[in-house]
Coordinates of C-alpha atoms and ligand atoms in Angstrom, one line a residue:
M1 CA 83.3 139.3 95.1
R2 CA 86.7 138.2 96.4
Y3 CA 88.3 134.8 96.1
V4 CA 90.1 132.8 98.7
S5 CA 92.2 129.6 98.6
T6 CA 90.6 126.4 100.0
R7 CA 93.8 126.1 102.1
D8 CA 93.9 129.7 103.4
S9 CA 93.5 130.0 107.2
S10 CA 94.7 133.6 107.5
G11 CA 91.2 135.1 107.2
G12 CA 92.9 137.9 105.3
P13 CA 91.2 139.7 102.4
G14 CA 90.6 137.6 99.3
R15 CA 91.8 138.4 95.7
P16 CA 89.8 140.0 92.9
F17 CA 88.6 137.8 90.1
C18 CA 90.9 138.9 87.3
D19 CA 94.0 138.1 89.5
I20 CA 93.0 134.5 90.1
L21 CA 91.8 134.2 86.5
L22 CA 95.4 134.1 85.1
E23 CA 96.9 132.4 88.1
G24 CA 94.9 129.1 88.3
L25 CA 96.2 127.3 91.3
A26 CA 96.7 129.4 94.5
P27 CA 100.3 129.9 95.8
D28 CA 99.6 127.7 98.8
G29 CA 98.6 124.8 96.5
G30 CA 94.8 125.2 97.2
L31 CA 92.0 126.1 94.8
Y32 CA 90.2 129.4 94.7
L33 CA 86.6 129.7 95.8
P34 CA 84.4 132.8 96.1
E35 CA 84.2 134.0 99.7
H36 CA 80.5 133.1 99.7
Y37 CA 78.0 131.9 97.1
P38 CA 75.8 134.7 95.8
Q39 CA 72.1 133.9 96.4
V40 CA 69.4 133.9 93.8
D41 CA 65.7 134.3 94.8
G42 CA 62.4 133.2 93.0
D43 CA 61.9 136.7 91.5
T44 CA 65.3 136.6 89.9
L45 CA 64.7 133.1 88.5
A46 CA 61.4 134.2 87.1
R47 CA 63.1 137.1 85.4
W48 CA 65.8 134.9 84.0
R49 CA 63.3 132.4 82.6
S50 CA 61.9 135.2 80.3
L51 CA 65.4 136.4 79.6
V52 CA 66.8 133.1 78.4
R53 CA 63.7 132.5 76.2
A54 CA 63.9 136.0 74.6
D55 CA 67.6 136.7 74.5
G56 CA 69.3 133.3 74.6
Y57 CA 72.1 131.6 76.5
A58 CA 74.7 134.5 76.4
A59 CA 72.3 136.9 78.1
L60 CA 71.8 134.4 80.9
A61 CA 75.5 133.8 81.2
F62 CA 76.0 137.5 81.7
E63 CA 73.5 137.6 84.5
V64 CA 75.0 134.7 86.4
L65 CA 78.6 135.7 85.9
S66 CA 77.9 139.3 87.0
L67 CA 77.2 137.8 90.5
F68 CA 80.8 136.5 90.6
I69 CA 82.8 139.2 88.7
D70 CA 82.9 142.8 89.8
D71 CA 86.2 143.9 88.3
I72 CA 85.2 143.8 84.6
P73 CA 82.8 146.6 83.6
A74 CA 79.3 145.3 82.7
G75 CA 79.4 146.4 79.1
D76 CA 82.7 144.5 78.6
L77 CA 81.5 141.4 80.4
R78 CA 78.4 141.3 78.2
G79 CA 80.6 141.4 75.1
I80 CA 82.7 138.6 76.5
C81 CA 79.6 136.4 77.0
E82 CA 78.2 137.3 73.6
R83 CA 81.5 136.3 71.9
A84 CA 81.9 133.1 74.0
Y85 CA 78.4 131.9 73.4
A86 CA 77.7 133.2 69.9
P87 CA 74.9 130.9 68.6
H88 CA 76.7 130.3 65.3
K89 CA 79.7 128.6 67.1
F90 CA 77.4 125.9 68.3
L91 CA 75.7 123.1 66.3
D92 CA 72.4 124.3 68.0
P93 CA 71.9 128.0 68.4
A94 CA 70.2 127.4 71.8
V95 CA 73.8 126.5 72.9
A96 CA 72.7 124.2 75.7
P97 CA 69.3 122.8 74.6
V98 CA 67.3 120.0 76.4
S99 CA 65.4 117.1 75.0
Q100 CA 63.3 114.3 76.7
L101 CA 63.5 110.6 76.2
S102 CA 60.4 108.4 76.1
D103 CA 61.0 107.1 79.7
G104 CA 60.8 110.7 81.0
L105 CA 64.6 111.2 81.4
W106 CA 65.8 114.6 80.1
L107 CA 69.1 115.2 78.3
L108 CA 71.0 118.5 78.6
H109 CA 73.1 118.8 75.5
L110 CA 76.4 120.3 76.3
S111 CA 78.5 119.1 73.4
N112 CA 77.4 121.3 70.6
G113 CA 80.5 123.5 70.7
P114 CA 83.5 123.5 68.3
S115 CA 85.2 120.4 69.8
A116 CA 82.0 118.4 70.4
A117 CA 82.5 117.9 74.1
F118 CA 81.1 119.8 77.1
K119 CA 84.6 121.3 77.9
D120 CA 83.8 123.9 75.2
M121 CA 81.2 125.4 77.5
A122 CA 83.8 126.6 79.9
M123 CA 86.8 126.9 77.6
Q124 CA 85.1 129.3 75.1
L125 CA 84.5 131.7 78.0
L126 CA 88.0 131.2 79.4
G127 CA 89.5 132.1 75.9
E128 CA 87.5 135.4 75.8
L129 CA 88.3 136.2 79.4
F130 CA 92.1 135.6 78.8
E131 CA 92.2 137.7 75.7
Y132 CA 90.4 140.5 77.5
E133 CA 92.5 140.5 80.6
L134 CA 95.9 140.1 78.7
E135 CA 95.0 143.0 76.5
R136 CA 94.1 145.1 79.6
R137 CA 97.4 144.3 81.2
D138 CA 99.3 144.5 78.0
T139 CA 100.9 141.1 78.5
T140 CA 101.1 137.6 77.0
I141 CA 100.8 134.1 78.3
T142 CA 102.1 130.7 77.2
I143 CA 99.6 127.9 77.9
L144 CA 101.4 124.6 78.6
G145 CA 99.0 121.7 79.0
A146 CA 98.6 117.9 78.8
T147 CA 95.6 116.2 77.3
S148 CA 94.3 112.7 76.9
G149 CA 91.7 113.9 74.4
D150 CA 88.9 116.3 75.2
T151 CA 90.7 119.1 77.0
G152 CA 93.3 119.7 74.4
S153 CA 91.0 120.3 71.5
A154 CA 88.5 122.4 73.6
A155 CA 91.5 124.6 74.7
E156 CA 92.9 124.9 71.2
Y157 CA 89.6 125.8 69.6
A158 CA 89.1 128.4 72.3
L159 CA 92.5 130.0 72.1
M160 CA 93.3 129.9 68.4
G161 CA 93.6 133.2 66.7
K162 CA 94.3 135.0 70.1
P163 CA 97.5 136.9 69.5
R164 CA 98.5 137.2 73.1
V165 CA 98.3 133.5 73.8
R166 CA 100.7 130.7 72.7
V167 CA 99.7 127.1 73.3
F168 CA 101.9 124.0 73.8
M169 CA 99.7 121.0 74.1
L170 CA 101.2 117.6 75.0
S171 CA 99.4 114.4 74.2
P172 CA 100.4 110.7 74.4
Q173 CA 101.5 109.6 70.9
G174 CA 98.9 107.4 69.2
R175 CA 96.7 107.1 72.3
M176 CA 93.9 109.5 71.4
T177 CA 91.0 108.3 69.1
P178 CA 91.6 109.1 65.4
F179 CA 88.9 111.7 65.6
Q180 CA 90.4 113.4 68.6
Q181 CA 93.8 113.4 66.9
A182 CA 92.4 114.9 63.7
Q183 CA 90.5 117.6 65.7
M184 CA 93.7 118.8 67.3
F185 CA 96.3 118.2 64.7
S186 CA 94.3 119.8 61.9
I187 CA 94.5 123.2 63.6
D188 CA 96.8 125.4 61.5
D189 CA 97.8 128.3 63.7
P190 CA 101.4 129.5 64.2
S191 CA 100.8 130.1 68.0
I192 CA 99.5 126.6 68.6
T193 CA 102.0 123.7 68.9
N194 CA 100.8 120.1 69.2
I195 CA 103.4 117.9 70.8
A196 CA 103.0 114.1 70.6
V197 CA 105.1 112.6 73.4
D198 CA 106.5 109.1 73.2
G199 CA 104.7 108.0 76.4
V200 CA 101.4 107.8 78.2
F201 CA 99.2 110.6 79.6
D202 CA 100.9 110.5 83.0
D203 CA 104.2 111.1 81.3
C204 CA 102.8 114.2 79.6
Q205 CA 101.5 115.5 83.0
D206 CA 104.9 114.8 84.6
I207 CA 106.6 116.9 81.9
V208 CA 104.2 119.8 82.5
K209 CA 104.8 119.5 86.3
E210 CA 108.6 119.4 85.8
I211 CA 108.6 122.5 83.7
N212 CA 106.3 124.4 86.1
A213 CA 108.6 123.5 88.9
D214 CA 111.4 125.7 87.4
A215 CA 110.2 129.1 88.7
G216 CA 112.7 131.0 86.5
F217 CA 111.7 129.3 83.3
K218 CA 108.0 129.7 84.2
A219 CA 108.3 133.4 84.9
R220 CA 110.5 134.1 81.8
H221 CA 107.9 132.5 79.5
R222 CA 104.8 133.4 81.5
I223 CA 103.7 129.8 81.7
G224 CA 100.0 129.4 82.6
A225 CA 97.4 126.7 82.5
V226 CA 93.8 126.2 81.5
N227 CA 93.2 123.0 83.4
S228 CA 89.9 122.2 85.2
I229 CA 91.0 123.6 88.5
N230 CA 90.7 127.2 87.2
W231 CA 87.8 128.8 89.0
A232 CA 86.6 130.5 85.8
R233 CA 85.9 127.2 84.1
L234 CA 83.8 126.0 87.0
M235 CA 82.0 129.3 87.2
A236 CA 81.2 129.1 83.5
Q237 CA 79.6 125.7 84.0
V238 CA 77.3 126.9 86.7
V239 CA 75.3 128.8 84.0
Y240 CA 74.1 125.6 82.2
Y241 CA 72.5 124.2 85.4
F242 CA 70.4 127.4 85.5
A243 CA 69.7 127.2 81.8
A244 CA 68.5 123.6 82.1
W245 CA 66.2 124.4 85.0
L246 CA 64.8 127.5 83.4
Q247 CA 64.0 125.5 80.2
I248 CA 62.4 122.5 81.9
A249 CA 60.7 123.6 85.1
D250 CA 57.8 126.0 84.6
D251 CA 57.2 126.4 88.3
D252 CA 59.5 126.2 91.4
R253 CA 59.8 122.5 91.4
P254 CA 63.3 121.1 91.9
L255 CA 65.2 118.9 89.3
S256 CA 67.9 116.3 89.8
F257 CA 71.0 116.2 87.6
A258 CA 73.0 113.1 86.7
V259 CA 76.6 114.0 85.9
P260 CA 79.2 111.7 84.3
S261 CA 82.2 112.6 86.5
G262 CA 85.9 112.4 86.5
N263 CA 87.7 115.4 88.0
F264 CA 84.6 116.6 89.7
G265 CA 84.6 119.8 87.8
N266 CA 81.2 119.5 86.1
I267 CA 79.3 118.3 89.2
A268 CA 81.1 120.9 91.4
A269 CA 79.4 123.5 89.3
G270 CA 76.1 121.8 90.1
H271 CA 77.0 122.0 93.8
V272 CA 77.6 125.8 93.4
A273 CA 74.3 126.3 91.5
K274 CA 72.4 124.4 94.3
S275 CA 74.3 126.5 96.9
M276 CA 73.1 129.7 95.2
G277 CA 69.5 128.6 95.6
L278 CA 68.7 126.9 92.3
P279 CA 66.0 124.3 93.1
I280 CA 68.1 121.1 92.8
H281 CA 66.9 117.9 94.5
R282 CA 69.7 115.4 93.9
L283 CA 73.1 115.7 92.3
I284 CA 73.6 112.2 90.9
L285 CA 77.3 111.5 90.5
A286 CA 78.1 108.8 87.9
T287 CA 81.5 107.2 87.6
N288 CA 82.8 104.5 85.4
E289 CA 85.0 101.6 86.7
N290 CA 87.3 104.3 88.1
N291 CA 85.0 104.8 91.1
V292 CA 87.1 107.0 93.5
L293 CA 84.2 109.4 94.0
D294 CA 81.5 106.8 94.3
E295 CA 83.6 105.2 97.0
F296 CA 83.9 108.5 98.9
F297 CA 80.2 109.3 98.9
T298 CA 79.4 105.7 100.0
T299 CA 82.0 105.3 102.7
G300 CA 83.4 108.7 103.6
V301 CA 86.9 107.5 102.6
Y302 CA 88.7 109.3 99.8
R303 CA 91.5 107.1 98.5
I304 CA 93.5 108.1 95.5
R305 CA 94.7 105.4 93.1
G306 CA 98.0 104.7 91.5
S307 CA 98.3 104.4 87.7
A308 CA 98.3 100.6 88.0
E309 CA 94.9 100.8 89.6
T310 CA 93.5 103.2 87.1
H311 CA 91.5 101.4 84.4
E312 CA 91.4 102.3 80.7
T313 CA 87.7 102.3 79.9
S314 CA 85.3 103.1 77.1
S315 CA 84.5 106.5 78.8
P316 CA 88.2 107.6 78.8
S317 CA 87.6 111.2 79.9
M318 CA 86.5 109.9 83.2
D319 CA 89.6 107.6 83.8
I320 CA 91.0 109.4 86.7
S321 CA 93.0 108.3 89.7
K322 CA 92.2 111.4 91.8
A323 CA 89.6 114.1 91.3
S324 CA 91.4 117.4 90.9
N325 CA 88.4 119.6 91.7
F326 CA 87.2 117.6 94.7
E327 CA 89.1 119.8 97.2
R328 CA 86.5 122.5 96.5
Y329 CA 83.6 120.4 97.8
V330 CA 85.6 119.1 100.8
A331 CA 86.3 122.8 101.7
D332 CA 82.6 123.3 101.9
L333 CA 82.1 120.1 103.9
V334 CA 84.6 121.1 106.5
G335 CA 83.0 124.6 106.8
R336 CA 85.8 126.3 104.8
D337 CA 88.4 125.4 107.5
G338 CA 91.5 126.2 105.5
A339 CA 93.9 124.5 107.9
R340 CA 91.9 121.3 107.8
V341 CA 91.8 121.3 104.0
A342 CA 95.5 121.9 103.9
D343 CA 96.0 119.0 106.3
L344 CA 93.7 116.7 104.3
F345 CA 95.0 117.5 100.8
G346 CA 98.5 118.6 101.6
R347 CA 99.7 116.2 104.3
Q348 CA 97.3 113.2 104.5
L349 CA 97.0 112.5 100.8
R350 CA 100.7 112.9 100.3
E351 CA 101.7 110.7 103.3
E352 CA 98.9 108.2 103.3
G353 CA 97.1 108.5 100.0
R354 CA 93.7 108.7 101.7
F355 CA 91.6 110.4 104.3
D356 CA 88.5 109.5 106.1
L357 CA 85.6 111.9 106.7
S358 CA 83.0 109.3 107.7
E359 CA 82.8 110.7 111.3
L360 CA 82.3 114.2 110.1
R361 CA 78.8 115.4 111.0
A362 CA 78.5 117.4 107.8
F363 CA 79.4 114.3 105.8
R364 CA 76.6 112.3 107.4
D365 CA 74.2 115.2 106.8
Q366 CA 75.4 115.9 103.3
L367 CA 72.5 114.1 101.5
E368 CA 70.1 116.6 103.1
T369 CA 72.2 119.7 102.6
H370 CA 74.1 119.0 99.4
G371 CA 72.0 116.2 97.9
F372 CA 74.8 114.0 96.4
V373 CA 74.0 110.4 95.5
T374 CA 76.3 108.2 93.5
G375 CA 76.7 105.1 91.4
S376 CA 79.0 103.6 88.8
S377 CA 78.7 101.8 85.5
T378 CA 80.6 99.1 83.7
H379 CA 81.4 98.8 80.0
A380 CA 78.5 96.4 79.6
D381 CA 76.1 98.9 81.3
R382 CA 77.2 101.6 78.9
L383 CA 76.7 99.5 75.8
G384 CA 73.3 98.5 77.2
Q385 CA 72.2 102.1 77.6
I386 CA 73.5 103.1 74.2
R387 CA 71.4 100.3 72.7
R388 CA 68.3 101.0 74.8
T389 CA 68.3 104.8 74.0
Y390 CA 68.8 104.1 70.3
S391 CA 66.1 101.4 70.1
E392 CA 63.5 103.3 72.2
D393 CA 64.2 106.9 70.9
G394 CA 66.5 106.7 67.9
V395 CA 69.0 108.8 69.8
I396 CA 72.7 107.9 69.9
I397 CA 74.4 108.9 73.2
D398 CA 78.2 108.8 73.7
P399 CA 79.7 106.4 76.3
H400 CA 80.2 109.2 78.9
T401 CA 76.6 110.3 78.7
A402 CA 75.7 106.6 78.9
D403 CA 77.4 106.5 82.3
A404 CA 75.1 109.2 83.5
V405 CA 72.0 107.6 81.9
Q406 CA 72.9 104.2 83.5
V407 CA 73.2 105.6 87.0
A408 CA 70.2 107.9 86.6
R409 CA 68.0 105.0 85.4
S410 CA 69.2 102.7 88.2
M411 CA 68.9 105.1 91.2
Q412 CA 65.1 105.6 91.4
V413 CA 65.5 109.3 92.4
C414 CA 62.0 110.8 92.6
G415 CA 60.9 113.7 90.4
T416 CA 62.4 114.9 87.1
V417 CA 66.0 113.9 86.3
V418 CA 68.3 115.5 83.7
A419 CA 71.3 113.6 82.5
L420 CA 74.2 115.8 81.2
E421 CA 75.3 114.9 77.7
T422 CA 79.1 115.6 77.7
A423 CA 80.3 114.5 74.2
L424 CA 78.9 113.8 70.8
P425 CA 79.0 110.1 69.9
V426 CA 81.2 110.8 66.8
K427 CA 84.2 111.4 69.2
F428 CA 83.9 107.8 70.4
S429 CA 82.7 106.0 67.3
G430 CA 84.4 102.7 68.1
T431 CA 82.3 102.1 71.1
I432 CA 79.1 103.1 69.3
T433 CA 79.9 100.7 66.5
E434 CA 80.5 98.0 69.1
A435 CA 77.1 98.7 70.7
L436 CA 75.0 99.3 67.7
G437 CA 76.8 97.8 64.8
I438 CA 76.5 101.0 62.7
E439 CA 78.7 103.9 61.8
V440 CA 77.9 107.1 63.7
P441 CA 76.5 109.8 61.5
R442 CA 78.8 112.7 61.6
P443 CA 77.8 116.4 61.7
A444 CA 78.8 118.1 58.4
V445 CA 81.3 120.4 60.1
F446 CA 83.6 117.5 60.9
D447 CA 83.5 116.0 57.4
G448 CA 86.9 114.9 56.2
I449 CA 88.9 116.3 59.1
E450 CA 91.1 113.1 59.1
D451 CA 92.3 114.1 55.6
L452 CA 93.5 117.6 56.5
P453 CA 97.2 118.2 56.9
R454 CA 98.5 117.3 60.4
H455 CA 100.3 119.9 62.5
V456 CA 102.1 117.9 65.2
V457 CA 105.7 117.5 66.4
E458 CA 106.8 114.2 67.8
V459 CA 109.2 114.3 70.7
A460 CA 110.9 111.9 73.1
C461 CA 109.5 111.6 76.6
S462 CA 111.6 114.3 78.1
A463 CA 111.1 117.8 79.6
T464 CA 114.2 119.0 77.9
A465 CA 112.8 118.5 74.4
V466 CA 109.6 120.4 75.3
R467 CA 111.5 123.2 77.0
E468 CA 113.6 123.7 73.8
M469 CA 110.4 124.0 71.8
I470 CA 109.0 126.6 74.1
E471 CA 112.3 128.5 74.0
T472 CA 112.7 128.6 70.2
A473 CA 109.1 129.1 69.1
P474 CA 108.2 132.7 68.0
G475 CA 106.6 135.2 70.4
G476 CA 108.3 133.8 73.5
A477 CA 110.4 135.1 76.3
V478 CA 109.9 138.5 77.8
S479 CA 113.0 140.4 78.7
E480 CA 112.1 142.0 82.0
Ligands
PLP1 C1 86.0 115.9 81.0 C2 84.9 115.0 80.7 C3 84.1 114.4 81.7 C4 84.4 114.5 83.2 O1 84.1 115.8 83.7 P1 84.7 116.3 85.0 O2 84.5 117.7 85.1 O3 86.2 116.0 84.9 O4 84.1 115.5 86.1 C5 83.0 113.6 81.3 N1 82.7 113.4 80.0 C6 83.4 114.0 79.0 C7 83.1 113.7 77.6 C8 84.5 114.8 79.3 O5 85.3 115.3 78.3

């Protein structure tokens, strides 16, 4: 399997998986996609159903990932999957179990990993892939990232204790929940540096961009990223769509998935799974008040927002002004026309802040071919769903999951629907207390994390301060 940029119009040969793994964004500014989606038939699905029941999630992950990766020997890839999805690292050894609510809606539990959010599902694999490939190339990497909460802790739990990786993670000072802060700042690892910036999340992202724009500095310190545009993260997420279907459907009937969406990474993986032949009826995209994506699927117009128009909500991991993974879906909509994608995302978004695909035939047919339907929720909707699910089933769902549950319950999609649970409620306990008037019970592994010593450096809002930290921290610059 070879990978090509969404903006490539050369028709030239694609790149092998392990090259794009460490690179992230393509040099032309596009995102990598496999040249084609591998196809899975009914016999394969039947075989995988027995496999996942007998041998667990890691075995299924190996099967699915083998279709996308041909430059890692099978034995090594199997080891990578077994380490990434070792049952003991997850609160439930099934890794991604399912459960059913009394109204028939299913939940796919994706937040049993070390950081209690679904980002672990991809990040745990990415950590193992990085370690493997850096070892093979005998090199190191410095991960520089910005987080508003979930990405930072998922990345740090996945990369800690990996000797070839240093991490510098920027977060806006005092703006994460106390639990999120405790999760990150309690990590005691000399190669992980938490940096609390005196600013907001956008400031943190600007600092990362500014440092990345200095090509010399970037090369000298081998700066890399683990953000959601990395193909490997998306690929890892494809696996749990298969896992859910294999656990729930005992014949060939299709399921629909309701996905709480921000950067379009989670649901893009659903689109890939459907394109591979997994029987999916609808992909139900749920947004919160930041409804950029709902607007696109309703009108055909994609209009990115400014920070003034971006709302702070009770499902903060979905508070986005543009959806960084969306370009991948648009590439498929326009038939992988790289020049067209470059024009839409490179020129039109930069110059006009919007583009309009409502006239595109493929957009009008998309419901039939791709199956997307969308809806959005308000704060009151989310509180209502948290209350309903608790009173009917005694189950506490987090506010992001509540977005998906709200939209799933209001859409009247026929057949079986699975809502993706993307975080444990303990991460957003303030909203749960607001909805239910109770304290969220906390899994024992997180007991007392707020009381552990904090490892965090506070800096002014400036790239210079961050640069200096990267320069002076141990294990840094390479001489060649
Ligand atoms: C990141 C995140 C989302 C949004 O996922 P995307 O892939 O960005 O669409 C939803 N819920 C939680 C809890 C998250 O951490």
